[in-house]
Coordinates of C-alpha atoms in Angstrom, one line a residue:
M1 CA -32.2 38.0 -34.7
A2 CA -32.3 35.0 -32.4
K3 CA -35.4 34.5 -30.3
A4 CA -35.6 33.4 -26.6
Y5 CA -38.4 31.4 -25.1
L6 CA -38.7 31.1 -21.4
V7 CA -41.0 28.4 -19.9
G8 CA -42.5 29.6 -16.6
A9 CA -42.8 33.2 -15.2
G10 CA -41.2 32.7 -11.8
I11 CA -38.2 34.7 -10.6
A12 CA -35.8 32.5 -12.5
S13 CA -37.4 33.2 -15.9
L14 CA -37.9 36.9 -15.1
S15 CA -34.3 37.2 -14.2
A16 CA -33.1 35.3 -17.3
A17 CA -35.2 37.6 -19.5
A18 CA -33.6 40.7 -17.8
L19 CA -30.1 39.2 -18.2
L20 CA -30.7 38.4 -21.8
I21 CA -31.4 42.1 -22.4
R22 CA -28.7 43.5 -20.0
E23 CA -25.9 41.0 -20.5
G24 CA -26.7 39.4 -23.9
G25 CA -27.9 42.4 -25.9
F26 CA -31.2 40.9 -26.7
A27 CA -34.1 43.1 -27.7
G28 CA -37.0 42.7 -25.4
T29 CA -39.3 42.1 -28.4
D30 CA -37.3 38.9 -29.2
I31 CA -38.1 37.4 -25.8
T32 CA -41.3 35.5 -24.9
I33 CA -42.3 34.2 -21.5
L34 CA -44.8 31.3 -21.5
E35 CA -46.7 30.8 -18.2
A36 CA -49.3 28.1 -17.5
Q37 CA -51.0 30.3 -14.8
D38 CA -52.6 33.7 -15.2
R39 CA -50.0 35.4 -12.9
T40 CA -46.3 35.9 -12.9
G41 CA -44.0 35.4 -9.9
G42 CA -44.2 31.7 -9.4
S43 CA -43.5 30.9 -5.8
L44 CA -42.9 34.6 -5.0
D45 CA -46.6 35.3 -4.6
A46 CA -48.9 37.6 -2.6
A47 CA -52.5 38.4 -3.2
G48 CA -55.8 39.3 -1.4
D49 CA -57.3 42.3 0.3
P50 CA -58.4 43.3 3.8
D51 CA -61.9 41.7 3.4
I52 CA -61.1 38.2 2.1
G53 CA -57.7 38.2 3.7
Y54 CA -54.2 38.6 2.3
T55 CA -52.3 35.5 1.3
M56 CA -48.6 34.6 1.1
R57 CA -47.6 31.0 0.7
G58 CA -44.1 31.9 1.9
G59 CA -41.4 34.5 2.0
R60 CA -37.7 34.2 1.1
M61 CA -35.0 35.8 3.3
F62 CA -31.9 37.6 2.0
E63 CA -28.5 38.3 3.4
L64 CA -25.6 40.6 2.4
H65 CA -23.9 38.2 0.0
F66 CA -26.7 37.5 -2.5
E67 CA -24.3 38.8 -5.2
C68 CA -26.3 37.8 -8.3
T69 CA -29.6 39.0 -6.9
Y70 CA -28.3 42.4 -5.9
D71 CA -26.4 42.9 -9.1
L72 CA -29.5 42.2 -11.2
L73 CA -31.9 44.2 -9.1
N74 CA -29.6 47.1 -9.0
S75 CA -30.7 47.6 -12.7
I76 CA -34.4 47.5 -11.8
P77 CA -36.3 50.6 -10.5
A78 CA -38.2 49.9 -7.3
L79 CA -42.0 50.0 -7.4
D80 CA -42.2 53.6 -5.9
S81 CA -39.0 54.8 -7.6
P82 CA -39.2 57.8 -9.9
H83 CA -39.3 56.6 -13.5
S84 CA -40.5 53.2 -12.4
P85 CA -42.2 51.7 -15.5
G86 CA -45.8 50.8 -14.7
G87 CA -45.2 51.5 -11.0
A88 CA -46.4 54.2 -8.6
G89 CA -43.3 56.2 -8.8
R90 CA -43.0 60.0 -9.4
A91 CA -42.0 61.4 -12.7
D92 CA -39.0 63.3 -11.4
G93 CA -36.0 62.8 -9.1
P94 CA -33.3 60.2 -9.1
A95 CA -34.3 56.5 -9.6
T96 CA -34.0 54.1 -6.7
S97 CA -33.2 50.5 -7.6
V98 CA -34.8 47.4 -5.9
T99 CA -31.4 46.7 -4.4
E100 CA -31.0 50.2 -3.0
D101 CA -34.5 50.1 -1.6
T102 CA -33.8 46.7 0.1
F103 CA -30.5 47.9 1.7
A104 CA -32.2 51.1 2.8
F105 CA -35.0 49.1 4.4
H106 CA -32.5 46.9 6.2
D107 CA -30.8 50.0 7.6
D108 CA -34.1 51.3 9.0
F109 CA -35.6 47.9 10.1
A110 CA -32.8 45.5 10.8
W111 CA -33.9 42.5 12.8
N112 CA -32.8 42.1 16.4
D113 CA -34.6 39.0 17.5
Q114 CA -35.1 38.8 21.3
A115 CA -37.6 36.0 21.3
R116 CA -36.2 33.6 18.7
L117 CA -37.3 30.5 20.6
V118 CA -40.2 30.1 23.1
D119 CA -40.6 27.1 25.3
A120 CA -43.6 25.0 26.4
A121 CA -44.3 27.3 29.3
G122 CA -44.5 30.4 27.0
H123 CA -41.1 31.8 28.1
R124 CA -38.4 33.2 25.9
V125 CA -35.4 30.9 25.6
D126 CA -31.8 32.2 26.0
T127 CA -30.4 31.5 22.6
R128 CA -27.0 32.9 23.1
S129 CA -25.9 29.2 23.6
M130 CA -26.3 26.9 20.7
G131 CA -26.8 24.0 23.1
F132 CA -24.1 21.8 21.6
S133 CA -22.4 18.9 23.2
E134 CA -18.8 18.3 22.2
R135 CA -20.0 15.5 19.9
D136 CA -22.4 17.9 18.2
R137 CA -19.6 20.3 17.5
L138 CA -17.4 17.5 16.1
D139 CA -20.2 16.2 13.9
L140 CA -20.9 19.6 12.6
V141 CA -17.3 20.3 11.6
A142 CA -17.1 16.8 10.0
C143 CA -20.3 17.5 8.0
V144 CA -18.8 20.8 6.7
A145 CA -15.5 19.1 5.8
T146 CA -17.0 16.0 4.1
P147 CA -16.9 16.2 0.2
E148 CA -20.3 16.2 -1.4
S149 CA -19.6 13.0 -3.2
R150 CA -19.4 11.1 0.1
L151 CA -22.9 12.4 1.1
D152 CA -24.8 11.0 -1.9
G153 CA -28.1 9.5 -0.7
K154 CA -27.5 10.5 2.9
R155 CA -30.0 12.2 5.2
I156 CA -29.0 14.9 7.8
S157 CA -30.0 12.3 10.5
D158 CA -27.3 10.0 9.1
C159 CA -24.7 12.5 10.2
F160 CA -25.7 13.5 13.7
A161 CA -26.8 11.9 17.0
P162 CA -30.5 12.2 17.9
E163 CA -29.6 14.8 20.6
F164 CA -28.4 17.2 17.9
F165 CA -32.0 17.7 16.9
T166 CA -33.0 19.1 20.3
T167 CA -30.3 21.8 20.4
N168 CA -31.1 25.5 20.2
F169 CA -29.1 25.6 17.0
W170 CA -31.2 23.0 15.3
Y171 CA -34.5 24.6 16.3
M172 CA -33.3 28.0 14.9
W173 CA -31.6 26.5 11.8
C174 CA -34.4 24.3 10.7
T175 CA -37.1 26.9 11.1
T176 CA -35.0 29.6 9.4
F177 CA -34.3 27.5 6.4
A178 CA -37.1 24.8 6.5
F179 CA -34.9 21.7 7.0
E180 CA -36.2 18.4 8.4
P181 CA -33.9 15.6 9.8
W182 CA -34.8 13.4 6.8
H183 CA -33.6 16.0 4.3
S184 CA -30.5 15.8 2.2
A185 CA -27.1 16.0 4.0
I186 CA -25.7 17.5 0.8
E187 CA -28.1 20.5 1.0
F188 CA -27.5 20.8 4.7
R189 CA -23.7 20.9 4.2
R190 CA -24.1 23.5 1.5
Y191 CA -26.1 25.7 3.8
L192 CA -23.5 25.4 6.6
N193 CA -20.7 26.4 4.2
R194 CA -22.7 29.1 2.5
F195 CA -23.9 30.8 5.7
V196 CA -21.1 30.2 8.1
H197 CA -20.6 34.0 8.3
L198 CA -24.1 34.3 9.8
F199 CA -23.3 32.0 12.8
K200 CA -22.3 34.9 15.1
T201 CA -25.7 36.7 14.7
F202 CA -27.9 33.7 14.2
D203 CA -29.7 34.1 17.5
T204 CA -30.7 37.7 16.8
M205 CA -31.0 37.2 13.0
S206 CA -29.5 40.6 12.5
G207 CA -27.6 39.3 9.4
I208 CA -30.9 38.6 7.6
Y209 CA -32.3 41.0 5.1
R210 CA -35.8 41.4 3.8
T211 CA -37.5 43.4 1.1
R212 CA -39.6 46.4 2.1
F213 CA -42.9 44.7 1.1
N214 CA -43.6 41.1 0.3
Q215 CA -41.4 39.8 -2.5
Y216 CA -44.1 39.9 -5.1
D217 CA -44.6 43.6 -4.6
S218 CA -40.9 44.4 -4.0
I219 CA -39.3 42.2 -6.7
V220 CA -41.7 40.6 -9.1
R221 CA -43.8 43.7 -9.9
P222 CA -40.9 46.0 -10.6
L223 CA -39.1 43.4 -12.6
Q224 CA -42.1 42.5 -14.7
S225 CA -42.8 46.2 -15.3
W226 CA -39.2 46.7 -16.5
L227 CA -39.5 43.7 -18.8
R228 CA -42.8 44.9 -20.3
S229 CA -41.4 48.4 -20.8
N230 CA -38.6 46.8 -22.8
G231 CA -41.0 44.9 -25.0
V232 CA -40.9 41.4 -23.5
S233 CA -44.0 39.4 -24.4
F234 CA -45.9 37.5 -21.7
S235 CA -48.0 34.6 -22.9
M236 CA -50.2 33.7 -19.9
N237 CA -52.4 30.6 -19.5
T238 CA -50.0 28.9 -21.9
T239 CA -48.9 25.4 -20.9
V240 CA -45.7 24.0 -22.5
T241 CA -46.2 20.2 -22.7
D242 CA -43.0 19.3 -24.6
V243 CA -39.7 20.6 -25.9
E244 CA -38.9 18.7 -29.2
L245 CA -35.2 17.8 -29.5
A246 CA -33.2 17.2 -32.7
D247 CA -32.1 13.6 -33.4
G248 CA -28.8 12.5 -32.1
D249 CA -27.0 12.4 -28.7
G250 CA -26.7 16.2 -28.5
I251 CA -29.4 18.5 -27.0
T252 CA -30.9 21.0 -29.5
A253 CA -34.4 22.3 -29.0
T254 CA -36.3 22.4 -32.3
A255 CA -39.9 23.3 -31.2
L256 CA -42.2 23.9 -28.3
A257 CA -45.5 22.1 -28.0
C258 CA -48.1 24.0 -25.9
T259 CA -51.7 24.7 -25.3
R260 CA -53.1 28.2 -24.9
E261 CA -56.1 28.9 -22.7
G262 CA -56.8 25.1 -22.7
D263 CA -57.4 25.1 -26.5
A264 CA -56.0 22.8 -29.1
A265 CA -52.3 22.0 -29.2
E266 CA -49.9 24.5 -30.8
R267 CA -46.4 24.1 -32.1
I268 CA -43.8 26.9 -31.9
P269 CA -40.8 26.3 -34.1
V270 CA -37.4 26.9 -32.5
A271 CA -34.5 27.8 -34.9
P272 CA -31.0 26.5 -34.1
E273 CA -29.9 30.0 -33.0
D274 CA -32.9 30.5 -30.7
L275 CA -32.7 29.8 -27.0
V276 CA -35.0 27.9 -24.7
F277 CA -35.0 28.2 -20.9
V278 CA -37.1 25.8 -18.9
T279 CA -38.0 26.1 -15.2
N280 CA -38.2 22.4 -14.4
G281 CA -40.4 21.6 -11.4
S282 CA -42.1 23.9 -8.9
M283 CA -41.9 23.9 -5.1
T284 CA -45.4 25.4 -4.8
A285 CA -47.1 23.0 -7.3
N286 CA -50.5 21.7 -6.2
S287 CA -50.7 24.3 -3.4
T288 CA -54.1 24.8 -1.9
L289 CA -55.7 27.6 0.2
G290 CA -58.2 27.4 3.0
T291 CA -60.2 30.1 4.7
T292 CA -61.0 31.1 8.3
D293 CA -63.7 28.5 8.4
T294 CA -62.3 25.8 6.0
P295 CA -59.0 23.9 6.0
A296 CA -56.6 23.8 3.0
V297 CA -57.1 20.3 1.6
L298 CA -53.9 18.5 0.6
D299 CA -53.6 18.0 -3.2
D300 CA -51.4 14.9 -3.6
S301 CA -52.5 14.2 -7.2
A302 CA -50.0 14.2 -10.1
P303 CA -47.9 17.4 -9.9
D304 CA -48.4 20.4 -12.2
A305 CA -47.2 21.1 -15.8
S306 CA -43.7 22.1 -14.8
W307 CA -43.0 18.7 -13.3
Q308 CA -44.7 16.9 -16.2
L309 CA -42.6 18.8 -18.7
W310 CA -39.4 17.8 -16.8
R311 CA -40.5 14.1 -16.8
T312 CA -41.2 14.3 -20.6
L313 CA -37.8 15.8 -21.2
A314 CA -35.9 13.5 -18.9
A315 CA -37.3 10.5 -20.7
K316 CA -35.8 11.7 -24.0
R317 CA -32.2 11.3 -22.8
P318 CA -30.9 8.6 -20.3
H319 CA -28.3 11.0 -18.8
G320 CA -27.9 14.7 -18.3
L321 CA -31.5 15.9 -17.8
G322 CA -32.0 14.9 -14.2
D323 CA -34.4 12.6 -12.4
P324 CA -37.6 14.4 -11.4
S325 CA -38.9 11.3 -9.5
V326 CA -36.3 12.0 -6.8
F327 CA -38.1 15.2 -5.9
D328 CA -41.8 14.8 -6.8
S329 CA -42.6 11.3 -5.5
S330 CA -42.4 11.7 -1.7
V331 CA -45.1 14.2 -0.7
A332 CA -45.0 13.1 3.0
D333 CA -41.4 14.3 3.2
S334 CA -41.8 17.6 1.5
T335 CA -45.1 19.0 2.7
W336 CA -45.6 21.8 5.2
G337 CA -48.2 24.5 5.8
S338 CA -48.3 28.2 6.3
F339 CA -51.0 30.8 7.1
T340 CA -51.5 34.5 6.7
V341 CA -53.5 36.5 9.2
T342 CA -55.3 39.8 8.4
T343 CA -56.9 42.0 10.9
K344 CA -58.0 45.6 11.5
D345 CA -57.5 45.2 15.3
P346 CA -54.0 46.1 16.5
T347 CA -54.3 44.1 19.7
F348 CA -52.2 41.1 18.5
F349 CA -49.4 43.4 17.2
K350 CA -49.3 45.3 20.5
A351 CA -49.3 42.2 22.6
M352 CA -46.5 40.6 20.5
E353 CA -44.4 43.7 20.6
E354 CA -44.6 43.6 24.4
F355 CA -43.9 39.9 24.5
S356 CA -41.0 39.9 22.1
G357 CA -39.4 43.2 23.2
S358 CA -39.3 44.4 19.6
E359 CA -41.5 46.6 17.4
A360 CA -43.2 44.9 14.4
G361 CA -40.7 44.5 11.6
K362 CA -37.7 44.3 13.8
G363 CA -38.4 41.2 15.8
G364 CA -37.6 38.4 13.4
L365 CA -38.9 34.8 13.7
I366 CA -40.5 33.4 16.8
T367 CA -40.5 29.6 17.1
F368 CA -42.5 27.6 19.6
K369 CA -39.8 24.9 19.8
D370 CA -41.9 22.4 21.8
S371 CA -45.0 22.7 19.7
G372 CA -46.2 19.5 18.0
W373 CA -46.4 21.4 14.7
L374 CA -43.1 23.2 15.2
L375 CA -44.8 26.6 14.8
T376 CA -43.1 29.8 13.8
I377 CA -44.6 33.2 13.4
V378 CA -43.3 36.6 12.2
L379 CA -44.6 40.1 12.5
N380 CA -43.7 42.0 9.3
H381 CA -43.1 45.7 9.0
Q382 CA -46.4 47.3 8.1
P383 CA -47.6 47.7 5.4
H384 CA -46.4 44.4 4.0
F385 CA -48.5 44.7 0.9
H386 CA -48.1 47.7 -1.3
E387 CA -51.7 48.7 -1.4
Q388 CA -52.5 47.6 2.2
P389 CA -54.6 50.2 4.0
D390 CA -53.2 52.0 7.1
D391 CA -55.8 50.5 9.4
T392 CA -55.0 46.9 8.4
Y393 CA -52.3 44.6 9.8
V394 CA -50.9 41.4 8.3
W395 CA -48.7 38.7 9.8
W396 CA -47.6 35.3 8.8
G397 CA -46.6 31.9 10.2
Y398 CA -45.8 28.3 9.2
A399 CA -45.5 24.8 10.6
L400 CA -42.9 22.2 9.6
F401 CA -45.0 19.3 10.9
P402 CA -48.5 19.8 9.6
D403 CA -49.3 16.1 9.9
K404 CA -48.8 16.1 13.7
A405 CA -51.4 16.8 16.3
G406 CA -51.6 20.3 17.8
D407 CA -51.0 20.9 21.5
H408 CA -54.2 22.9 22.0
V409 CA -56.6 22.1 19.2
G410 CA -55.9 18.3 19.2
K411 CA -55.9 18.1 15.4
T412 CA -53.2 18.1 12.7
M413 CA -52.6 21.4 11.1
A414 CA -53.7 19.9 7.7
E415 CA -57.1 19.3 9.3
C416 CA -57.5 22.7 10.8
T417 CA -59.4 25.8 9.6
G418 CA -57.7 29.1 9.7
R419 CA -59.5 29.9 13.0
E420 CA -58.2 26.7 14.6
I421 CA -54.7 27.4 13.4
L422 CA -54.8 30.8 15.0
A423 CA -56.2 29.2 18.2
E424 CA -53.2 26.9 18.3
V425 CA -50.8 29.8 18.1
L426 CA -52.7 31.8 20.8
G427 CA -52.7 28.7 23.0
H428 CA -48.9 28.7 23.0
L429 CA -48.8 32.5 23.7
R430 CA -51.3 32.4 26.5
L431 CA -52.5 36.0 25.7
A432 CA -55.3 37.4 27.8
Q433 CA -56.9 39.0 24.6
S434 CA -57.0 35.6 22.7
E435 CA -60.8 35.6 22.2
Q436 CA -60.7 39.2 20.8
I437 CA -57.9 38.4 18.5
L438 CA -59.7 35.3 17.2
E439 CA -62.9 37.2 16.5
S440 CA -61.2 40.0 14.6
S441 CA -58.9 38.0 12.4
V442 CA -59.2 36.6 8.9
V443 CA -56.8 33.5 8.5
R444 CA -55.9 32.0 5.2
P445 CA -54.1 28.6 5.6
A446 CA -52.0 27.1 2.7
L447 CA -50.8 23.6 2.3
M448 CA -47.9 22.9 0.0
P449 CA -47.0 19.3 -0.9
Y450 CA -43.7 20.0 -2.7
I451 CA -42.5 23.0 -0.8
T452 CA -39.3 21.4 0.4
S453 CA -38.9 18.9 -2.3
Q454 CA -35.6 20.5 -3.4
F455 CA -34.2 19.4 -0.1
L456 CA -35.1 15.7 -0.5
V457 CA -32.3 13.1 -0.4
R458 CA -30.4 13.1 -3.7
K459 CA -27.2 12.2 -5.5
A460 CA -25.1 13.9 -8.1
G461 CA -26.9 14.1 -11.5
D462 CA -30.4 14.1 -10.1
R463 CA -30.6 17.8 -10.9
P464 CA -29.7 18.7 -14.5
E465 CA -26.9 21.2 -15.0
A466 CA -28.1 24.7 -15.9
V467 CA -26.7 24.0 -19.4
P468 CA -26.5 20.2 -19.8
A469 CA -23.4 18.7 -21.6
G470 CA -24.0 18.7 -25.3
S471 CA -26.7 21.4 -25.2
T472 CA -26.6 24.1 -27.9
N473 CA -29.7 26.1 -27.0
L474 CA -31.6 24.5 -24.1
A475 CA -31.0 25.5 -20.4
F476 CA -32.7 24.6 -17.1
I477 CA -33.2 27.3 -14.5
G478 CA -34.8 27.6 -11.0
Q479 CA -34.7 25.5 -7.9
Y480 CA -34.2 22.1 -9.6
A481 CA -31.3 23.1 -11.9
E482 CA -27.7 22.4 -10.6
V483 CA -25.1 25.0 -10.0
P484 CA -22.2 24.3 -7.6
D485 CA -21.9 25.5 -4.0
D486 CA -25.0 27.7 -3.9
V487 CA -28.1 26.8 -1.9
V488 CA -31.7 26.1 -3.1
F489 CA -34.8 27.6 -1.5
T490 CA -33.4 31.1 -2.1
V491 CA -34.0 33.8 -4.7
E492 CA -30.3 34.0 -5.1
Y493 CA -30.2 30.4 -6.4
S494 CA -32.9 31.1 -9.0
V495 CA -31.1 34.2 -10.2
R496 CA -27.7 32.4 -10.3
T497 CA -29.1 29.6 -12.4
A498 CA -30.6 32.1 -14.8
W499 CA -27.3 34.1 -15.1
T500 CA -25.3 30.9 -15.5
A501 CA -27.6 29.7 -18.3
V502 CA -27.5 33.0 -20.2
A503 CA -23.7 33.4 -19.9
R504 CA -23.0 29.8 -21.1
L505 CA -25.5 29.7 -23.9
L506 CA -24.3 33.0 -25.3
H507 CA -20.6 32.3 -24.5
L508 CA -20.3 35.6 -22.6
D509 CA -17.0 36.8 -21.1
R510 CA -18.9 38.1 -18.0
Q511 CA -19.9 35.3 -15.8
P512 CA -22.1 35.4 -12.6
P513 CA -20.4 36.8 -9.5
P514 CA -18.8 33.9 -7.5
V515 CA -20.6 32.4 -4.6
Y516 CA -19.4 34.1 -1.4
K517 CA -17.4 31.7 0.7
G518 CA -17.0 33.0 4.2
G519 CA -15.3 29.8 5.3
H520 CA -12.2 30.9 3.4
N521 CA -12.0 33.9 5.8
P522 CA -10.1 33.0 9.0
K523 CA -11.9 35.7 10.9
V524 CA -15.3 34.3 10.0
L525 CA -14.2 30.8 11.0
L526 CA -13.0 32.0 14.3
E527 CA -16.3 33.8 15.0
A528 CA -18.2 30.7 14.0
L529 CA -16.1 28.5 16.3
H530 CA -16.6 30.9 19.2
T531 CA -20.3 30.9 18.7
M532 CA -20.4 27.1 18.6
H533 CA -18.7 27.0 22.0
R534 CA -20.7 29.9 23.6
R535 CA -22.5 28.8 26.8

């Protein structure tokens, strides 16, 4: 039987392994996942405890039309579902899938954001109006209608007047999806087209879905347990340094070069009928964590093994394998910071529920639009970690400008300890209980030099196709592989690249579900136009 080797244990590889079993008829025992770290999940991470503080570098949001993700996860029992392999589920009763659990959670805790933007005076902003001028509207329509080929090498700021970046729309859009004005106009256009159906509820964020717990607990752990129960092998602390290719112009993997636990190099032969899936690049490469009393120190050294492997592969063929230097050589344009706050004192949660008008878990994002760091915070439904005690509260925030000076602490976010970051947030909120909140909180900052590298200015061909032309058994998956129309920085994109790669390499009749295109629906377009003109 053919074997499958998957380089990386992020959501793209986990999805590809599951799809090889479900769609391709592979036995799990013929699938090996090789991961350089000692933990699965890649960028969908979550760790910690109430004492040292919980940590999440980020959190992906979902919406109704993540067709690939929901299709896949409908096959995977949720962590607490009956019959969940390796989980905490009961032994009887009907199984609940991850998809069903996510939809049920949305029904119970849909967002209805009443404090999406907060101004410099600490007041909630009326976000029913997008704040557009007529020029902004025309430029937005023009961007949506422009073919991608005409946006090669262009930034978002090349397509809009400076005033556009002071509108309510931009503040909400950029902090929801992590866009900067210098990011790729191609990616911005894709997002506009992909999520046009969300325009009418963008101020309340009611069209956004989230998982019941953080995505590591809600998605990675159930998926990993299901794969292990099906016999999939996980080789942790294994760094793949090269994929050997057969001679000639075609692309056929013949062996994997790797090191295990830092020991001597090892070579894994790859037969012509075997398959190799490579997660090229990582948006959380070189991430660092700080503590309440120490900052997270930027690591701008050479990026990790996933990037090095892509560079090695791209050098073997002049065309078709992408150009990693487009994405990993401009840390100043792709860095931002996040922080996770853990406390046993409910004071902050109570104060924020009163301020926002929403109970925790239903309020959505809160952005301080005039802050130097462009700060955003969110109060998740509790518990946000599966094993989180009842007396513990966890919330999260991030800043798109960690290199700018804060308005209250006078330092850049990158220079700040966790305590100083929390002090900056509290300075914007002007809460009477600020000192009590500071003293009772554990704050873990994170700095991520490549977190938005997939948004950097690019042109066609800079990302390799999921299955490059001429490839017989090698595929690329994850955020830096190319599939048309869909948008990076989403779980959906990782799953779609995995499904595309599996279907093409195995020549399957069943292809991934098509990307939802709300712009083809006249009703959706009319609602979006009405929202754009709302005052």
